[in-house]
C-alpha cells in the first residue's frame, strides 16, 4: 500500500533530515551538539542516517516528491479535508516520557498520535486542530481541518466559524500551545 511505501521511504529520509537539523542547530549555537542537547529519540534516529546509501536516499526523495505532488493535487477538487486530530484520547504524559522510554519505544508510542497530522507537515499544507469536543474525562477532542496550498484564509475562516458554533461555546477552551 502507499502508506507502507511512505513509511519505508520515511525511514530512509527521516534520519537524514534529523541529522541536518542537528547540523543546523550546531551552526546556530556555534558549537558541537551532543545527546543532552536534543530529544533522545531525535539523537538516536539521526545517528541511524548512515544506514542508508546515497542511492537509497535519492530514491526515497524522488518517491516522496511524487507523493507530495499527488497529495496536493487531490485538493484541486476539494476545499477542505476534515479528520480527527488523533486516533484516540490523549495518553497520560508518563506514557510518552522520553526520560522513561527508549527512543524507538517512544517513537512507536508517538506514531499513532501523528497519523492524521504528520502528512500535512510533510506536504506543507495549512492545517489546524480545533478542540470541538471533550471526552467523558474532560480531555479535549480535536478535529483537524486541512486546506489546499495557500488556502489559509479559507481554513482560518471556517475554523473561526466552527469555534463560534461548537457544542458548548461557553465552556473554557484548553490552553493553546504554539
PDB file of C-alpha atoms in Angstrom:
ATOM      1  CA  UNK A   1       0.000   0.000   0.000  1.00  0.00           C
ATOM      2  CA  UNK A   2       1.010   3.604  -0.426  1.00  0.00           C
ATOM      3  CA  UNK A   3       1.017   4.046   3.352  1.00  0.00           C
ATOM      4  CA  UNK A   4       3.551   1.244   3.750  1.00  0.00           C
ATOM      5  CA  UNK A   5       5.696   2.630   0.923  1.00  0.00           C
ATOM      6  CA  UNK A   6       5.621   6.066   2.502  1.00  0.00           C
ATOM      7  CA  UNK A   7       6.655   4.569   5.829  1.00  0.00           C
ATOM      8  CA  UNK A   8       9.601   2.771   4.236  1.00  0.00           C
ATOM      9  CA  UNK A   9      10.777   5.871   2.385  1.00  0.00           C
ATOM     10  CA  UNK A  10      10.268   7.945   5.528  1.00  0.00           C
ATOM     11  CA  UNK A  11      12.514   5.553   7.438  1.00  0.00           C
ATOM     12  CA  UNK A  12      15.245   6.452   4.932  1.00  0.00           C
ATOM     13  CA  UNK A  13      14.589  10.212   4.748  1.00  0.00           C
ATOM     14  CA  UNK A  14      13.720  10.916   8.401  1.00  0.00           C
ATOM     15  CA  UNK A  15      17.118  10.120   9.924  1.00  0.00           C
ATOM     16  CA  UNK A  16      18.899  12.187   7.262  1.00  0.00           C
ATOM     17  CA  UNK A  17      16.558  15.132   7.951  1.00  0.00           C
ATOM     18  CA  UNK A  18      17.173  14.808  11.690  1.00  0.00           C
ATOM     19  CA  UNK A  19      20.921  14.806  11.071  1.00  0.00           C
ATOM     20  CA  UNK A  20      20.516  18.010   9.041  1.00  0.00           C
ATOM     21  CA  UNK A  21      18.523  19.541  11.917  1.00  0.00           C
ATOM     22  CA  UNK A  22      21.346  18.756  14.326  1.00  0.00           C
ATOM     23  CA  UNK A  23      23.904  20.272  11.937  1.00  0.00           C
ATOM     24  CA  UNK A  24      21.722  23.386  11.670  1.00  0.00           C
ATOM     25  CA  UNK A  25      21.469  23.581  15.460  1.00  0.00           C
ATOM     26  CA  UNK A  26      25.257  23.324  15.740  1.00  0.00           C
ATOM     27  CA  UNK A  27      25.631  26.175  13.277  1.00  0.00           C
ATOM     28  CA  UNK A  28      23.128  28.331  15.155  1.00  0.00           C
ATOM     29  CA  UNK A  29      24.734  27.605  18.534  1.00  0.00           C
ATOM     30  CA  UNK A  30      28.292  27.875  17.250  1.00  0.00           C
ATOM     31  CA  UNK A  31      29.259  24.649  18.996  1.00  0.00           C
ATOM     32  CA  UNK A  32      29.002  20.901  18.773  1.00  0.00           C
ATOM     33  CA  UNK A  33      25.657  19.420  19.797  1.00  0.00           C
ATOM     34  CA  UNK A  34      25.547  16.275  21.915  1.00  0.00           C
ATOM     35  CA  UNK A  35      22.896  13.834  23.046  1.00  0.00           C
ATOM     36  CA  UNK A  36      21.958  16.033  26.000  1.00  0.00           C
ATOM     37  CA  UNK A  37      21.006  18.900  23.684  1.00  0.00           C
ATOM     38  CA  UNK A  38      18.135  17.242  21.821  1.00  0.00           C
ATOM     39  CA  UNK A  39      15.373  14.711  22.422  1.00  0.00           C
ATOM     40  CA  UNK A  40      16.871  11.231  22.881  1.00  0.00           C
ATOM     41  CA  UNK A  41      14.873   9.716  20.014  1.00  0.00           C
ATOM     42  CA  UNK A  42      15.975  12.539  17.690  1.00  0.00           C
ATOM     43  CA  UNK A  43      19.593  11.901  18.593  1.00  0.00           C
ATOM     44  CA  UNK A  44      19.327   8.156  18.097  1.00  0.00           C
ATOM     45  CA  UNK A  45      17.400   8.417  14.840  1.00  0.00           C
ATOM     46  CA  UNK A  46      19.786  10.999  13.429  1.00  0.00           C
ATOM     47  CA  UNK A  47      22.679   8.667  14.051  1.00  0.00           C
ATOM     48  CA  UNK A  48      21.000   5.888  12.088  1.00  0.00           C
ATOM     49  CA  UNK A  49      21.204   8.059   8.930  1.00  0.00           C
ATOM     50  CA  UNK A  50      24.393   6.307   7.839  1.00  0.00           C
ATOM     51  CA  UNK A  51      22.420   3.076   7.394  1.00  0.00           C
ATOM     52  CA  UNK A  52      21.075   4.302   4.016  1.00  0.00           C
ATOM     53  CA  UNK A  53      23.134   4.732   0.864  1.00  0.00           C
ATOM     54  CA  UNK A  54      23.020   7.945  -1.178  1.00  0.00           C
ATOM     55  CA  UNK A  55      21.102   5.981  -3.820  1.00  0.00           C
ATOM     56  CA  UNK A  56      18.553   4.876  -1.203  1.00  0.00           C
ATOM     57  CA  UNK A  57      18.085   8.491  -0.108  1.00  0.00           C
ATOM     58  CA  UNK A  58      17.730   9.695  -3.717  1.00  0.00           C
ATOM     59  CA  UNK A  59      15.074   7.056  -4.473  1.00  0.00           C
ATOM     60  CA  UNK A  60      13.214   7.878  -1.272  1.00  0.00           C
ATOM     61  CA  UNK A  61      13.337  11.624  -2.010  1.00  0.00           C
ATOM     62  CA  UNK A  62      12.029  11.048  -5.539  1.00  0.00           C
ATOM     63  CA  UNK A  63       9.172   8.871  -4.269  1.00  0.00           C
ATOM     64  CA  UNK A  64       8.354  11.420  -1.552  1.00  0.00           C
ATOM     65  CA  UNK A  65       8.261  14.326  -4.032  1.00  0.00           C
ATOM     66  CA  UNK A  66       5.843  12.378  -6.257  1.00  0.00           C
ATOM     67  CA  UNK A  67       3.686  11.526  -3.228  1.00  0.00           C
ATOM     68  CA  UNK A  68       3.532  15.198  -2.169  1.00  0.00           C
ATOM     69  CA  UNK A  69       2.516  16.172  -5.703  1.00  0.00           C
ATOM     70  CA  UNK A  70      -0.268  13.542  -5.784  1.00  0.00           C
ATOM     71  CA  UNK A  71      -1.492  14.547  -2.341  1.00  0.00           C
ATOM     72  CA  UNK A  72      -1.546  18.273  -3.060  1.00  0.00           C
ATOM     73  CA  UNK A  73      -3.227  17.700  -6.441  1.00  0.00           C
ATOM     74  CA  UNK A  74      -6.118  15.971  -4.622  1.00  0.00           C
ATOM     75  CA  UNK A  75      -7.005  19.392  -3.204  1.00  0.00           C
ATOM     76  CA  UNK A  76      -7.615  20.765  -6.729  1.00  0.00           C
ATOM     77  CA  UNK A  77     -11.171  19.435  -6.377  1.00  0.00           C
ATOM     78  CA  UNK A  78     -11.590  19.613  -2.582  1.00  0.00           C
ATOM     79  CA  UNK A  79     -11.761  22.757  -0.453  1.00  0.00           C
ATOM     80  CA  UNK A  80     -11.189  21.232   2.992  1.00  0.00           C
ATOM     81  CA  UNK A  81     -10.470  17.840   4.470  1.00  0.00           C
ATOM     82  CA  UNK A  82     -11.891  17.126   7.927  1.00  0.00           C
ATOM     83  CA  UNK A  83     -10.253  14.430  10.073  1.00  0.00           C
ATOM     84  CA  UNK A  84      -9.795  13.627  13.730  1.00  0.00           C
ATOM     85  CA  UNK A  85      -6.647  15.229  15.107  1.00  0.00           C
ATOM     86  CA  UNK A  86      -5.521  11.999  16.765  1.00  0.00           C
ATOM     87  CA  UNK A  87      -6.873   8.463  16.742  1.00  0.00           C
ATOM     88  CA  UNK A  88      -7.520   8.230  20.474  1.00  0.00           C
ATOM     89  CA  UNK A  89      -7.751  10.484  23.530  1.00  0.00           C
ATOM     90  CA  UNK A  90      -4.509  11.949  24.815  1.00  0.00           C
ATOM     91  CA  UNK A  91      -2.448   9.470  26.824  1.00  0.00           C
ATOM     92  CA  UNK A  92      -1.144  10.254  30.294  1.00  0.00           C
ATOM     93  CA  UNK A  93       2.093  12.222  29.993  1.00  0.00           C
ATOM     94  CA  UNK A  94       4.183   9.437  31.522  1.00  0.00           C
ATOM     95  CA  UNK A  95       3.182   7.201  28.577  1.00  0.00           C
ATOM     96  CA  UNK A  96       5.230   9.481  26.299  1.00  0.00           C
ATOM     97  CA  UNK A  97       8.016  10.381  28.728  1.00  0.00           C
ATOM     98  CA  UNK A  98      11.332  10.479  26.843  1.00  0.00           C
ATOM     99  CA  UNK A  99      13.227  10.000  30.101  1.00  0.00           C
ATOM    100  CA  UNK A 100      11.419   6.694  30.811  1.00  0.00           C
ATOM    101  CA  UNK A 101      11.272   5.177  27.326  1.00  0.00           C
ATOM    102  CA  UNK A 102      13.953   4.099  24.895  1.00  0.00           C
ATOM    103  CA  UNK A 103      13.990   6.300  21.779  1.00  0.00           C
ATOM    104  CA  UNK A 104      12.396   3.792  19.410  1.00  0.00           C
ATOM    105  CA  UNK A 105       9.885   2.752  22.080  1.00  0.00           C
ATOM    106  CA  UNK A 106       8.840   6.406  22.383  1.00  0.00           C
ATOM    107  CA  UNK A 107       8.577   6.745  18.613  1.00  0.00           C
ATOM    108  CA  UNK A 108       6.348   3.653  18.455  1.00  0.00           C
ATOM    109  CA  UNK A 109       4.027   5.207  21.036  1.00  0.00           C
ATOM    110  CA  UNK A 110       4.006   8.581  19.271  1.00  0.00           C
ATOM    111  CA  UNK A 111       3.265   7.316  15.752  1.00  0.00           C
ATOM    112  CA  UNK A 112      -0.456   6.655  16.268  1.00  0.00           C
ATOM    113  CA  UNK A 113      -0.852  10.193  17.597  1.00  0.00           C
ATOM    114  CA  UNK A 114       0.733  11.633  14.454  1.00  0.00           C
ATOM    115  CA  UNK A 115      -1.206   9.597  11.872  1.00  0.00           C
ATOM    116  CA  UNK A 116      -3.641  12.359  10.940  1.00  0.00           C
ATOM    117  CA  UNK A 117      -1.344  15.373  11.353  1.00  0.00           C
ATOM    118  CA  UNK A 118       2.064  14.304  10.030  1.00  0.00           C
ATOM    119  CA  UNK A 119       1.113  14.088   6.336  1.00  0.00           C
ATOM    120  CA  UNK A 120       0.335  17.796   6.258  1.00  0.00           C
ATOM    121  CA  UNK A 121       3.682  18.620   7.855  1.00  0.00           C
ATOM    122  CA  UNK A 122       5.239  16.651   5.006  1.00  0.00           C
ATOM    123  CA  UNK A 123       3.272  18.433   2.273  1.00  0.00           C
ATOM    124  CA  UNK A 124       3.474  21.868   3.881  1.00  0.00           C
ATOM    125  CA  UNK A 125      -0.252  22.417   3.621  1.00  0.00           C
ATOM    126  CA  UNK A 126      -2.162  24.605   6.051  1.00  0.00           C
ATOM    127  CA  UNK A 127      -3.944  22.615   8.746  1.00  0.00           C
ATOM    128  CA  UNK A 128      -5.469  23.405  12.110  1.00  0.00           C
ATOM    129  CA  UNK A 129      -6.720  21.370  15.044  1.00  0.00           C
ATOM    130  CA  UNK A 130      -9.779  22.652  16.867  1.00  0.00           C
ATOM    131  CA  UNK A 131     -10.890  21.465  20.342  1.00  0.00           C
ATOM    132  CA  UNK A 132     -14.516  20.909  19.367  1.00  0.00           C
ATOM    133  CA  UNK A 133     -15.403  18.243  21.890  1.00  0.00           C
ATOM    134  CA  UNK A 134     -14.436  16.604  25.160  1.00  0.00           C
ATOM    135  CA  UNK A 135     -14.148  13.052  26.397  1.00  0.00           C
ATOM    136  CA  UNK A 136     -16.147  11.893  29.420  1.00  0.00           C
ATOM    137  CA  UNK A 137     -12.975  12.590  31.441  1.00  0.00           C
ATOM    138  CA  UNK A 138     -12.905  16.187  30.154  1.00  0.00           C
ATOM    139  CA  UNK A 139      -9.969  15.817  27.761  1.00  0.00           C
ATOM    140  CA  UNK A 140     -10.248  17.890  24.576  1.00  0.00           C
ATOM    141  CA  UNK A 141     -11.110  16.051  21.373  1.00  0.00           C
ATOM    142  CA  UNK A 142      -9.623  17.693  18.324  1.00  0.00           C
ATOM    143  CA  UNK A 143     -10.981  17.979  14.823  1.00  0.00           C
ATOM    144  CA  UNK A 144      -8.433  18.765  12.143  1.00  0.00           C
ATOM    145  CA  UNK A 145      -9.127  20.836   9.052  1.00  0.00           C
ATOM    146  CA  UNK A 146      -6.710  20.718   6.120  1.00  0.00           C
ATOM    147  CA  UNK A 147      -6.782  23.107   3.170  1.00  0.00           C
ATOM    148  CA  UNK A 148      -5.010  23.158  -0.140  1.00  0.00           C
ATOM    149  CA  UNK A 149      -1.776  25.095  -0.547  1.00  0.00           C
ATOM    150  CA  UNK A 150      -2.119  28.831   0.020  1.00  0.00           C
ATOM    151  CA  UNK A 151      -5.713  28.466   1.244  1.00  0.00           C
ATOM    152  CA  UNK A 152      -5.031  29.722   4.777  1.00  0.00           C
ATOM    153  CA  UNK A 153      -7.808  32.315   4.530  1.00  0.00           C
ATOM    154  CA  UNK A 154     -10.434  29.650   3.860  1.00  0.00           C
ATOM    155  CA  UNK A 155      -9.028  27.423   6.589  1.00  0.00           C
ATOM    156  CA  UNK A 156      -8.984  30.138   9.248  1.00  0.00           C
ATOM    157  CA  UNK A 157     -12.431  31.447   8.250  1.00  0.00           C
ATOM    158  CA  UNK A 158     -14.045  28.023   8.585  1.00  0.00           C
ATOM    159  CA  UNK A 159     -12.126  27.370  11.815  1.00  0.00           C
ATOM    160  CA  UNK A 160     -13.392  30.626  13.342  1.00  0.00           C
ATOM    161  CA  UNK A 161     -16.965  29.784  12.329  1.00  0.00           C
ATOM    162  CA  UNK A 162     -16.725  26.324  13.878  1.00  0.00           C
ATOM    163  CA  UNK A 163     -15.340  27.689  17.127  1.00  0.00           C
ATOM    164  CA  UNK A 164     -18.353  30.015  17.328  1.00  0.00           C
ATOM    165  CA  UNK A 165     -20.851  27.156  16.953  1.00  0.00           C
ATOM    166  CA  UNK A 166     -19.115  24.388  18.911  1.00  0.00           C
ATOM    167  CA  UNK A 167     -21.435  22.346  21.175  1.00  0.00           C
ATOM    168  CA  UNK A 168     -20.713  24.408  24.284  1.00  0.00           C
ATOM    169  CA  UNK A 169     -19.271  27.765  23.184  1.00  0.00           C
ATOM    170  CA  UNK A 170     -19.293  29.000  26.792  1.00  0.00           C
ATOM    171  CA  UNK A 171     -17.035  26.143  28.005  1.00  0.00           C
ATOM    172  CA  UNK A 172     -13.467  27.268  28.585  1.00  0.00           C
ATOM    173  CA  UNK A 173     -11.019  26.261  25.869  1.00  0.00           C
ATOM    174  CA  UNK A 174      -7.990  24.180  26.751  1.00  0.00           C
ATOM    175  CA  UNK A 175      -4.733  26.134  26.857  1.00  0.00           C
ATOM    176  CA  UNK A 176      -3.153  26.777  23.460  1.00  0.00           C
ATOM    177  CA  UNK A 177       0.476  25.773  22.961  1.00  0.00           C
ATOM    178  CA  UNK A 178       2.177  27.023  19.822  1.00  0.00           C
TER     179      UNK A 178
END
